[in-house]
CSV table of C-alpha atoms and ligand atoms in Angstrom, one decimal:
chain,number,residue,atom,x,y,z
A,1,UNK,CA,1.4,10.4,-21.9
A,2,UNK,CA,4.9,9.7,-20.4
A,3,UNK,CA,5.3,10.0,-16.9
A,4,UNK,CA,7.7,10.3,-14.2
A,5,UNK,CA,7.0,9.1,-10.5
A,6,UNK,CA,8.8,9.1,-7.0
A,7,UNK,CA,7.7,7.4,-4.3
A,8,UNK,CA,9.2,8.2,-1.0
A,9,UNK,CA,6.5,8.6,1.7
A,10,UNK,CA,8.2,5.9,4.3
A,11,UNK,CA,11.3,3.5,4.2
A,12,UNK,CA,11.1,2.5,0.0
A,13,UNK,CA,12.8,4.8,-2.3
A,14,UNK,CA,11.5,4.4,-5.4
A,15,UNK,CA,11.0,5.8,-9.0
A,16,UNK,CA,8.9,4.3,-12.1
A,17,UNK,CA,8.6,5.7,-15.8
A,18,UNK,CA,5.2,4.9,-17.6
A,19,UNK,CA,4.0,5.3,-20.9
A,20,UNK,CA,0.6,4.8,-21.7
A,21,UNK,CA,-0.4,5.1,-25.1
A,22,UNK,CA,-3.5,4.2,-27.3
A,23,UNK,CA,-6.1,1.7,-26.0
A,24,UNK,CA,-4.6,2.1,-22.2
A,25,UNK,CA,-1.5,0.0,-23.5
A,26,UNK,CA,1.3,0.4,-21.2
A,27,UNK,CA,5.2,0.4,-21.1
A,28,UNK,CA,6.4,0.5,-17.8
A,29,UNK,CA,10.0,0.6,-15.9
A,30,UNK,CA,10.1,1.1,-11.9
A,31,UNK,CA,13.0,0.8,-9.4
A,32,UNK,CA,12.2,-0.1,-5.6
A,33,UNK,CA,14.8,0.2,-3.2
A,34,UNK,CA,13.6,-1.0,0.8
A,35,UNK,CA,15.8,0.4,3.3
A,36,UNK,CA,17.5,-2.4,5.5
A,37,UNK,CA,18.8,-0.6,8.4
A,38,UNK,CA,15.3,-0.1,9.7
A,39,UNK,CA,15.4,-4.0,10.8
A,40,UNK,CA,18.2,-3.5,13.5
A,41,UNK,CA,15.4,-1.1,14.9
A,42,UNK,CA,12.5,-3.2,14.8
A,43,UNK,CA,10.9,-0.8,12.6
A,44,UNK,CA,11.0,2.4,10.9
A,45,UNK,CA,13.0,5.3,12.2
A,46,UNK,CA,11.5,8.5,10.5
A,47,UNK,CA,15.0,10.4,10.6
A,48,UNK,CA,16.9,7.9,9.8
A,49,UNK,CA,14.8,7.4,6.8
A,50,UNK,CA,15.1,10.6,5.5
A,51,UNK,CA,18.7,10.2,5.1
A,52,UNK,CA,18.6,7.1,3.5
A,53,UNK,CA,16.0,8.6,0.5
A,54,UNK,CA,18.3,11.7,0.1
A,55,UNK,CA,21.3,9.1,-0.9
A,56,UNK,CA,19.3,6.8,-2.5
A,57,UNK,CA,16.7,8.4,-4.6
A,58,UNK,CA,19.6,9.7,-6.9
A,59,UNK,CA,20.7,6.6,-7.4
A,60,UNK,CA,17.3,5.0,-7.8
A,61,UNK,CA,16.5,7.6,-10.7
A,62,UNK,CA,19.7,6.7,-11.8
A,63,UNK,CA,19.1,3.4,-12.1
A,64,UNK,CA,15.5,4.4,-14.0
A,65,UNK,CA,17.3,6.6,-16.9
A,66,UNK,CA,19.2,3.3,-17.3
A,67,UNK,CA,16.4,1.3,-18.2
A,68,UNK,CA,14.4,3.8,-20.1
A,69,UNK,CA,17.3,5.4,-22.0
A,70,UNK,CA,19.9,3.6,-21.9
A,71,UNK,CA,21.9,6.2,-19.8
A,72,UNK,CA,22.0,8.2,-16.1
A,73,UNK,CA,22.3,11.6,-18.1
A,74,UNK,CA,19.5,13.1,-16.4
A,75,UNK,CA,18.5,15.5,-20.1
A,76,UNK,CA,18.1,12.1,-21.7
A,77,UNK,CA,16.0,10.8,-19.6
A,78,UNK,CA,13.9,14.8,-19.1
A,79,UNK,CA,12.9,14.6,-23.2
A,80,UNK,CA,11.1,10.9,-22.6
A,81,UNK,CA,9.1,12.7,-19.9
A,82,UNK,CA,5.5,14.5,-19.9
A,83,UNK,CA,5.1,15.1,-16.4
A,84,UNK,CA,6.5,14.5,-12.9
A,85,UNK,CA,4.7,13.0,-10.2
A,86,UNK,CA,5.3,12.2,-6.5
A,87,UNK,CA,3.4,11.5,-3.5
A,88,UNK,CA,2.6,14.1,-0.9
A,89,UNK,CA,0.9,12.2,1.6
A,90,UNK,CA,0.3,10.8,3.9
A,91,UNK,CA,3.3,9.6,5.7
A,92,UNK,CA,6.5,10.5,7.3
A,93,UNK,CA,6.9,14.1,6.7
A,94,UNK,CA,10.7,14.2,6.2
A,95,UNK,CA,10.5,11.4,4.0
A,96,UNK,CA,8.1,12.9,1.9
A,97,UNK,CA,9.8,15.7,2.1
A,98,UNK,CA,12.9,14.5,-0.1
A,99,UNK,CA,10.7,12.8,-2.3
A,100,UNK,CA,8.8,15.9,-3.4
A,101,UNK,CA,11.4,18.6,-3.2
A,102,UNK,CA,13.7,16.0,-6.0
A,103,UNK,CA,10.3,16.0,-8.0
A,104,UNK,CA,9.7,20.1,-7.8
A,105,UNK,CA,13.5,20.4,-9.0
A,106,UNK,CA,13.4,18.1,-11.6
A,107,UNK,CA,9.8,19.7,-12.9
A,108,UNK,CA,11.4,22.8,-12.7
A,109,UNK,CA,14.9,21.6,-14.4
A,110,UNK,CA,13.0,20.0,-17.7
A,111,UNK,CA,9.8,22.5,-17.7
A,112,UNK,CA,7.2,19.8,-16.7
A,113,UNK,CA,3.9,19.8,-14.8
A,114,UNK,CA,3.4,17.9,-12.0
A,115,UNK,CA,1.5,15.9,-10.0
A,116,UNK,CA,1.2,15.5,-6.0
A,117,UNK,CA,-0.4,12.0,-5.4
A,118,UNK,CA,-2.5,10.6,-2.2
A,119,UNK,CA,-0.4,7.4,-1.4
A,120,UNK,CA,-3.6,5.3,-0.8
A,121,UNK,CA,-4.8,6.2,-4.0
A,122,UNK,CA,-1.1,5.4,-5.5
A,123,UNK,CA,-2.2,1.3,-4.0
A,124,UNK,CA,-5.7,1.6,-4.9
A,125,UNK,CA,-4.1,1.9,-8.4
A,126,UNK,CA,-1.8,-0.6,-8.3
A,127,UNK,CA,-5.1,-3.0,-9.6
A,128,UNK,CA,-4.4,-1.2,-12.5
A,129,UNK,CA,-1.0,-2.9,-13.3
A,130,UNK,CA,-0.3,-6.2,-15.0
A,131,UNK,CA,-1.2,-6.5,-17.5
A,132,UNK,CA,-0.2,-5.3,-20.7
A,133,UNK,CA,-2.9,-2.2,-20.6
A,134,UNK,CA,-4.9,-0.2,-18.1
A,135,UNK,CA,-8.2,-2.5,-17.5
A,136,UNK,CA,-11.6,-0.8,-17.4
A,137,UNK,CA,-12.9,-0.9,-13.8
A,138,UNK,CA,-16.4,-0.6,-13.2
A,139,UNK,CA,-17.3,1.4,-10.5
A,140,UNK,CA,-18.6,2.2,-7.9
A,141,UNK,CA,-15.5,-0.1,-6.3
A,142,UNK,CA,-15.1,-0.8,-2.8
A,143,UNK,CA,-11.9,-0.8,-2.0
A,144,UNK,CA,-10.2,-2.5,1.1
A,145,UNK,CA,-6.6,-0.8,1.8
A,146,UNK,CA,-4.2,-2.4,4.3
A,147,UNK,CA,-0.6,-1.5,4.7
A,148,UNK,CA,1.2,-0.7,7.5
A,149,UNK,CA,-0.1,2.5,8.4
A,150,UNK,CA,-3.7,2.1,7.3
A,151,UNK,CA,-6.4,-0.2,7.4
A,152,UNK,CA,-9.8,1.6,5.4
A,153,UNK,CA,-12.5,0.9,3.5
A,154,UNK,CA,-12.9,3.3,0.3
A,155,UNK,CA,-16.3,3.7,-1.9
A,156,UNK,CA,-14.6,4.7,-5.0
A,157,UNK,CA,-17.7,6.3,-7.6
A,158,UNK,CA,-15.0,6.9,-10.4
A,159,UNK,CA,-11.4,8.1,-10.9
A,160,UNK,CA,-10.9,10.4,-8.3
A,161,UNK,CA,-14.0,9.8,-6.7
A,162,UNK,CA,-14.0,8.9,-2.9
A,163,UNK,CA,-15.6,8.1,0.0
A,164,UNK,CA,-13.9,6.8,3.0
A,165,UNK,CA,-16.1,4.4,4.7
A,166,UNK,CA,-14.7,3.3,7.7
A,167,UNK,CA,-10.7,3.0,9.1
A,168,UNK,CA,-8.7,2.0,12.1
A,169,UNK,CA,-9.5,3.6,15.6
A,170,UNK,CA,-6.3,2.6,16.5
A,171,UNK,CA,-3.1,0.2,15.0
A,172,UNK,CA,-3.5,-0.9,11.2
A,173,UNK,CA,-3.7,-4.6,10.2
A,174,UNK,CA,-0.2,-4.2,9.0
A,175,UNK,CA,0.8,-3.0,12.8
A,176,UNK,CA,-0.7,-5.9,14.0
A,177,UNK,CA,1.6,-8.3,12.2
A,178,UNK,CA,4.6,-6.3,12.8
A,179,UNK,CA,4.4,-5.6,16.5
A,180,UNK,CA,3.4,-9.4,17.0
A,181,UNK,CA,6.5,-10.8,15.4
A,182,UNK,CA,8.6,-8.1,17.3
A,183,UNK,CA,7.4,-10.3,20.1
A,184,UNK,CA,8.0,-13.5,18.4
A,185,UNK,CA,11.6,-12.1,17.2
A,186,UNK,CA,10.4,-12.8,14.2
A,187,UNK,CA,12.5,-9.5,12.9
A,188,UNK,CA,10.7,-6.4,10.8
A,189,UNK,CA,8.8,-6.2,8.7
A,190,UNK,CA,6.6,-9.0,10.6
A,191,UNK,CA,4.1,-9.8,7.9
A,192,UNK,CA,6.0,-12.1,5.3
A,193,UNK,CA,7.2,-13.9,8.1
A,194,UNK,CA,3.9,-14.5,10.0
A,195,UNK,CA,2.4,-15.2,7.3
A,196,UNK,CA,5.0,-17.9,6.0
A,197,UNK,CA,4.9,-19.6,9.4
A,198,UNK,CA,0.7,-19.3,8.9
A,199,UNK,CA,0.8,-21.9,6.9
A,200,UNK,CA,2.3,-24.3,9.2
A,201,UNK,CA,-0.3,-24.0,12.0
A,202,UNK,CA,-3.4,-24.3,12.9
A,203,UNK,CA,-6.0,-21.5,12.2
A,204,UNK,CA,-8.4,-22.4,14.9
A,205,UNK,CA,-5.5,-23.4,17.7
A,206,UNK,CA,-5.7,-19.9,19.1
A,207,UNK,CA,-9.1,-18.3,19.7
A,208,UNK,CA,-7.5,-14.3,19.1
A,209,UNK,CA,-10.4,-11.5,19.6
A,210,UNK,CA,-12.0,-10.5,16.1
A,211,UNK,CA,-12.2,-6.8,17.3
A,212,UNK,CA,-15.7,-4.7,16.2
A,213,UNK,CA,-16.5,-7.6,14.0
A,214,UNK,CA,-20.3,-7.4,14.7
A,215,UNK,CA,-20.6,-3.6,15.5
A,216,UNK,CA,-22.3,-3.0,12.3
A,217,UNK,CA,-19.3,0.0,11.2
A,218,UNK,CA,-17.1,-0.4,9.1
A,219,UNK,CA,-14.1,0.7,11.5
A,220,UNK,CA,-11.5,-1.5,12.4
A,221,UNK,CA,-9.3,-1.6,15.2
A,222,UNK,CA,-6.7,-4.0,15.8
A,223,UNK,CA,-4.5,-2.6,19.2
A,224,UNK,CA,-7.0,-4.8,21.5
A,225,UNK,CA,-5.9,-8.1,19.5
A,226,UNK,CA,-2.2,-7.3,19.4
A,227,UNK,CA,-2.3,-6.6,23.4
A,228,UNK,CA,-4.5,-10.5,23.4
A,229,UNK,CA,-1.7,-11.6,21.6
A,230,UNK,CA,1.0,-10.1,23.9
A,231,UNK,CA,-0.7,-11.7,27.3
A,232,UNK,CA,-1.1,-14.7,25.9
A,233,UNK,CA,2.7,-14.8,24.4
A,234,UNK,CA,3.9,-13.2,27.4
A,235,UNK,CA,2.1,-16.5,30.0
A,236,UNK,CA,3.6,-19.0,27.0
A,237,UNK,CA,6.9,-17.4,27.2
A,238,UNK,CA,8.9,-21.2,27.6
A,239,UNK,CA,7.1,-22.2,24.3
A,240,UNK,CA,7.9,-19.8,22.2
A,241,UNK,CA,11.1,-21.7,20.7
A,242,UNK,CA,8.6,-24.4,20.0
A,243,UNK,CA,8.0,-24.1,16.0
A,244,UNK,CA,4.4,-25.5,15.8
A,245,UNK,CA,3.6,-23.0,19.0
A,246,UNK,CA,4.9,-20.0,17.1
A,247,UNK,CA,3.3,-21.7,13.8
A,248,UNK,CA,-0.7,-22.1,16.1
A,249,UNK,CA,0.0,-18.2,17.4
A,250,UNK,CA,1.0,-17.5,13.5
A,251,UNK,CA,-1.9,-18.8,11.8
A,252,UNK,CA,-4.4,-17.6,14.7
A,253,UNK,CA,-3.4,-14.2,14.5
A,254,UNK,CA,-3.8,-13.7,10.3
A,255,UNK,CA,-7.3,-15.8,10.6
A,256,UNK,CA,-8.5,-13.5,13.3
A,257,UNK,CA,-7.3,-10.5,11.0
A,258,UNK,CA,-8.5,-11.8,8.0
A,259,UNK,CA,-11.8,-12.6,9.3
A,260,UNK,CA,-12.6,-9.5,10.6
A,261,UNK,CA,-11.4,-7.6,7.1
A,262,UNK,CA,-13.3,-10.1,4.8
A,263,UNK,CA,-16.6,-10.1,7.0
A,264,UNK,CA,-16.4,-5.9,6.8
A,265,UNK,CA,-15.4,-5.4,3.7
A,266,UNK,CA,-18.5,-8.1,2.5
A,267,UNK,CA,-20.6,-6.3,4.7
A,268,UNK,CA,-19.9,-2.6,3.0
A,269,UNK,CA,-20.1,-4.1,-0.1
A,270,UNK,CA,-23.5,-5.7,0.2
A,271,UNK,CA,-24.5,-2.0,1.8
A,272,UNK,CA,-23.3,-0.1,-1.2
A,273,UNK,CA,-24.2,-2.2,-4.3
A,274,UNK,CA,-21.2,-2.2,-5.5
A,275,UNK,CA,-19.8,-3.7,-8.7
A,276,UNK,CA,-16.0,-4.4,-7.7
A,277,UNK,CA,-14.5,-5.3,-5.0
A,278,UNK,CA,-10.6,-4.6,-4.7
A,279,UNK,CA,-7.6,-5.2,-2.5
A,280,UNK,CA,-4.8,-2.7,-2.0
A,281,UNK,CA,-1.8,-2.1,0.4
A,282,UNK,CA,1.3,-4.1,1.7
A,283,UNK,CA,-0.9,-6.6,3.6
A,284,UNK,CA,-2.6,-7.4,0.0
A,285,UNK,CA,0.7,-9.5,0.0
A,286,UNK,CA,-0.9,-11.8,2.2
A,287,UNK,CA,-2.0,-15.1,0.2
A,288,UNK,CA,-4.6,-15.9,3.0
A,289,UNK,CA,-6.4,-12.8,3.1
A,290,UNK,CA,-6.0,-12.9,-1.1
A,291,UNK,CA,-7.8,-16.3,-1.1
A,292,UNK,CA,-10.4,-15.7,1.7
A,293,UNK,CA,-11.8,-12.7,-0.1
A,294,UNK,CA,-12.1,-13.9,-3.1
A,295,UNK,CA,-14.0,-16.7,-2.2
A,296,UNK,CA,-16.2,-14.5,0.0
A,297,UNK,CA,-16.8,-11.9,-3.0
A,298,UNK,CA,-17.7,-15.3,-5.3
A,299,UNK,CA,-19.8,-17.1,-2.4
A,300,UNK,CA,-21.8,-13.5,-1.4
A,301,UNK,CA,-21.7,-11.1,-3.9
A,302,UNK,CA,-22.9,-12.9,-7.2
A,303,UNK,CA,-22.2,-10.6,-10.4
A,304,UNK,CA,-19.7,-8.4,-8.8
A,305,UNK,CA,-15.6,-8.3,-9.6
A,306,UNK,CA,-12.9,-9.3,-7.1
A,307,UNK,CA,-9.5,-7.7,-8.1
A,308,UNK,CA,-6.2,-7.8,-6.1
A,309,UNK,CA,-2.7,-6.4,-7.1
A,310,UNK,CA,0.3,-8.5,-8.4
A,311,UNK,CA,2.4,-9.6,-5.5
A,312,UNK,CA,5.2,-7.6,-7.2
A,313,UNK,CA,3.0,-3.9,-6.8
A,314,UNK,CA,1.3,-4.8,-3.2
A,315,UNK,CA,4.3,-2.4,-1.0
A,316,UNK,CA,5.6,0.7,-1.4
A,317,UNK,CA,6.4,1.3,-5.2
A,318,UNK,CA,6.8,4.5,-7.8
A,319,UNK,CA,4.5,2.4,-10.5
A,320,UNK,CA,1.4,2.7,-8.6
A,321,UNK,CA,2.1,6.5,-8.1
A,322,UNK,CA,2.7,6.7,-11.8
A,323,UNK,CA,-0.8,4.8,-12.5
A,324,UNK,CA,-3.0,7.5,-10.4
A,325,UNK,CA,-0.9,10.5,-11.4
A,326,UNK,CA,-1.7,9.5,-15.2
A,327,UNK,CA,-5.8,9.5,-14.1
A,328,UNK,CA,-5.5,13.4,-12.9
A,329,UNK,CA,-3.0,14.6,-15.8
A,330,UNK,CA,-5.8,13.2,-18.5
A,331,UNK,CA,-7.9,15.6,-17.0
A,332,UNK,CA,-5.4,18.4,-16.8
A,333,UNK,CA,-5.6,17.8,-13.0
A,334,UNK,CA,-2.0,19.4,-12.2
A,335,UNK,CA,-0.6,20.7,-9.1
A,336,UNK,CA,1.3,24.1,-8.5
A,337,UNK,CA,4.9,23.6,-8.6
A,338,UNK,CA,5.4,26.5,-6.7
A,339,UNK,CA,2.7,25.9,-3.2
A,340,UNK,CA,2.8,22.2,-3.8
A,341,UNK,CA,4.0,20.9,-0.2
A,342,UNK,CA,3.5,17.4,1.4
A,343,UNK,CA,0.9,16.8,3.8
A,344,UNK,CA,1.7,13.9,5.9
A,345,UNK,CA,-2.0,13.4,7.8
A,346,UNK,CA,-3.7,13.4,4.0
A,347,UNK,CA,-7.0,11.7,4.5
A,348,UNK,CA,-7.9,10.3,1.2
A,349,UNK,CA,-12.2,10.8,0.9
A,350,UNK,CA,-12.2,12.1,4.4
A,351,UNK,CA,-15.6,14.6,3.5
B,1,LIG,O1,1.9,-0.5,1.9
B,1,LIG,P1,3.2,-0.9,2.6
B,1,LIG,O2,4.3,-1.5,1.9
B,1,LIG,O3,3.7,0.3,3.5
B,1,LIG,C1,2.8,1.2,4.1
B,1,LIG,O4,2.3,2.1,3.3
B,1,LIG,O5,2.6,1.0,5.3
B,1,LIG,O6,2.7,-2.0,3.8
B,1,LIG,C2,3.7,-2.5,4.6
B,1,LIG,C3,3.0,-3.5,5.5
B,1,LIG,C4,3.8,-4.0,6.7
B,1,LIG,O7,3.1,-3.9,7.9
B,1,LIG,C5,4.1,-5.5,6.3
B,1,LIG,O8,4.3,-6.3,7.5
B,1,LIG,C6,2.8,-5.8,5.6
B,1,LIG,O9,2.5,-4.7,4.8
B,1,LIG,N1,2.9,-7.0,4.8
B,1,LIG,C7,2.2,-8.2,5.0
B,1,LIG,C8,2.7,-9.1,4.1
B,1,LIG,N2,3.6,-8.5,3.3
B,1,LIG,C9,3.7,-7.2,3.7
B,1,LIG,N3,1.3,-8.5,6.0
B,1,LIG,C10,0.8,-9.7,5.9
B,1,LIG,N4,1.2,-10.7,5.1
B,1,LIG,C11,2.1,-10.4,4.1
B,1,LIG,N5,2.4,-11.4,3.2
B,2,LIG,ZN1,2.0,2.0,1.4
């Protein structure tokens, strides 16, 4: 099974070609491009990045035919292809947009089926990649998904199978480290760079609020921390070109995240017997939350797997999409080309 993915849902434009053939062994080519001009904004402007994926995507698939046959003819590329897929949600809803009307075409042009794709279960998959074939996972999985727009916990039962758990009231973890290093100038997105400063201060220098860590849910909500943050940086405002006072504010702000996503995530995990635990989303980038939940998942949950993604698959990226889509199209799990639309507020295991 050879297929074609396109991942456009908020400021990456991106394509991947996979082939997965006997035993789950994989071949697999993707292109990423992130769109720049979103950093002189201090974050992403939905029209603008519209735009940006209706110039770039041509050129990203471009790019792919290049890789995977040698050449940008488009009919090439069509005849190494099974089926298209591209995710429909959620996200910005002109973003998506270009992503799935280029993917409709193109299923149309070559005579392929096709496959809209949840973009939270696009990172949940991205566990699936790296090595050099799909691992078996044993389920059920609890999955932990952070990025910049979400922050959930997920029972997955099987492929295609899921609950959600619990999710943000409010901002997503990812929000949190963005809208703090707005306010650090610290430039977007925020979360590389807090997280490389982390490591210079002091985790306990701060003491940040660890919002609804003992409420016994498994919601999160991180706006009450990033106002904290804001009062406290906003009274400390003739430090803040102090390096080891941006480093302490740094390093206090991911221990108080991470603490509150390991100790739920534990929790929900202990609560549903699972047998895996996994880590998906742009903040699964972060090395300290990597590291803390491991050890947790060893420490608390003898017997049961820890997984996280390669750094290289944690953000926005067409191989993930590719992964999940190949999950339905094994089970003939196609959309309609013709009533296939986005749908930007998709709740992935919302019942
Ligand atoms: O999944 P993603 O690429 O896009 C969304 O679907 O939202 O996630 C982007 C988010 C941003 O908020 C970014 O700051 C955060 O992931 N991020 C990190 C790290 N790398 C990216 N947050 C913390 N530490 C990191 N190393
Ligand atoms: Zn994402």
């Amino acid at each position: 099974m050879r297929i074609l993915a396109i991942e456009s849902s908020c400021d990456e434009s991106a394509a991947a070609w996979l082939h997965v053939g006997r035993g789950g062994r994989y071949q697999l080519e993707h292109v990423v491009t992130t769109q720049a001009i979103h950093a002189k904004y201090g974050g992403v402007v939905p029209e603008v990045a519209a735009r940006e994926h209706a110039v770039t995507l041509p050129l990203v698939l471009a790019e792919l035919g290049r890789r995977v046959v040698g050449s940008d003819d488009g009919r090439l590329l069509g005849r190494r292809v099974d089926a298209i897929a591209v995710t429909r949600g959620p996200g910005l809803v002109t973003s998506l947009r270009v992503g799935v009307d280029t993917a409709r075409t193109l299923a149309l042009a070559w005579g392929k089926p096709i496959v809209g794709v949840n973009h939270i279960e696009g990172h949940i998959y991205s566990n699936w990649l790296g090595g050099d074939r799909l691992p078996t996972v044993a389920f059920p999985a609890l999955v932990l998904v952070v990025s910049g727009g979400h922050s959930e916990l997920l029972l997955m039962r099987g492929h295609g199978k899921y609950t959600l758990f619990g999710a943000t009231l409010d901002d997503a973890a990812g929000e949190a480290f963005d809208k703090t290093a707005k306010l650090l100038g610290l430039g977007y997105p925020g979360g590389p760079a807090i997280s490389r400063l982390a490591a210079d201060g002091r985790r306990d220098a701060l003491d940040f609020p660890r919002p609804l860590l003992h409420d016994g849910t498994s919601n999160f909500s991180f706006s009450g921390l990033k106002t904290a943050v804001r009062y406290f940086i906003d009274k400390h405002r003739a430090q803040i070109s102090d390096p080891m006072f941006v480093a302490d504010v740094c390093a206090s702000l991911e221990t108080a995240i991470v603490d509150v996503l390991v100790r739920k995530t534990i929790a929900a995990a202990k609560k549903n017997n699972v047998a895996t635990v996994l880590l998906a989303g742009g903040v699964a980038a972060n090395a300290h939350l990597r590291r803390t939940l491991a050890d947790a998942v060893a420490a608390e949950l003898p017997g049961v797997h820890y997984a996280d993604p390669s750094l290289a698959v944690c953000g926005d990226n067409a191989a993930m999409i590719a992964v999940a889509a190949y999950f339905h199209a094994v089970k003939d799990d196609f959309s309609t080309l013709t009533t296939m639309d986005v749908d930007p507020g998709w709740e992935l295991g919302r019942k």
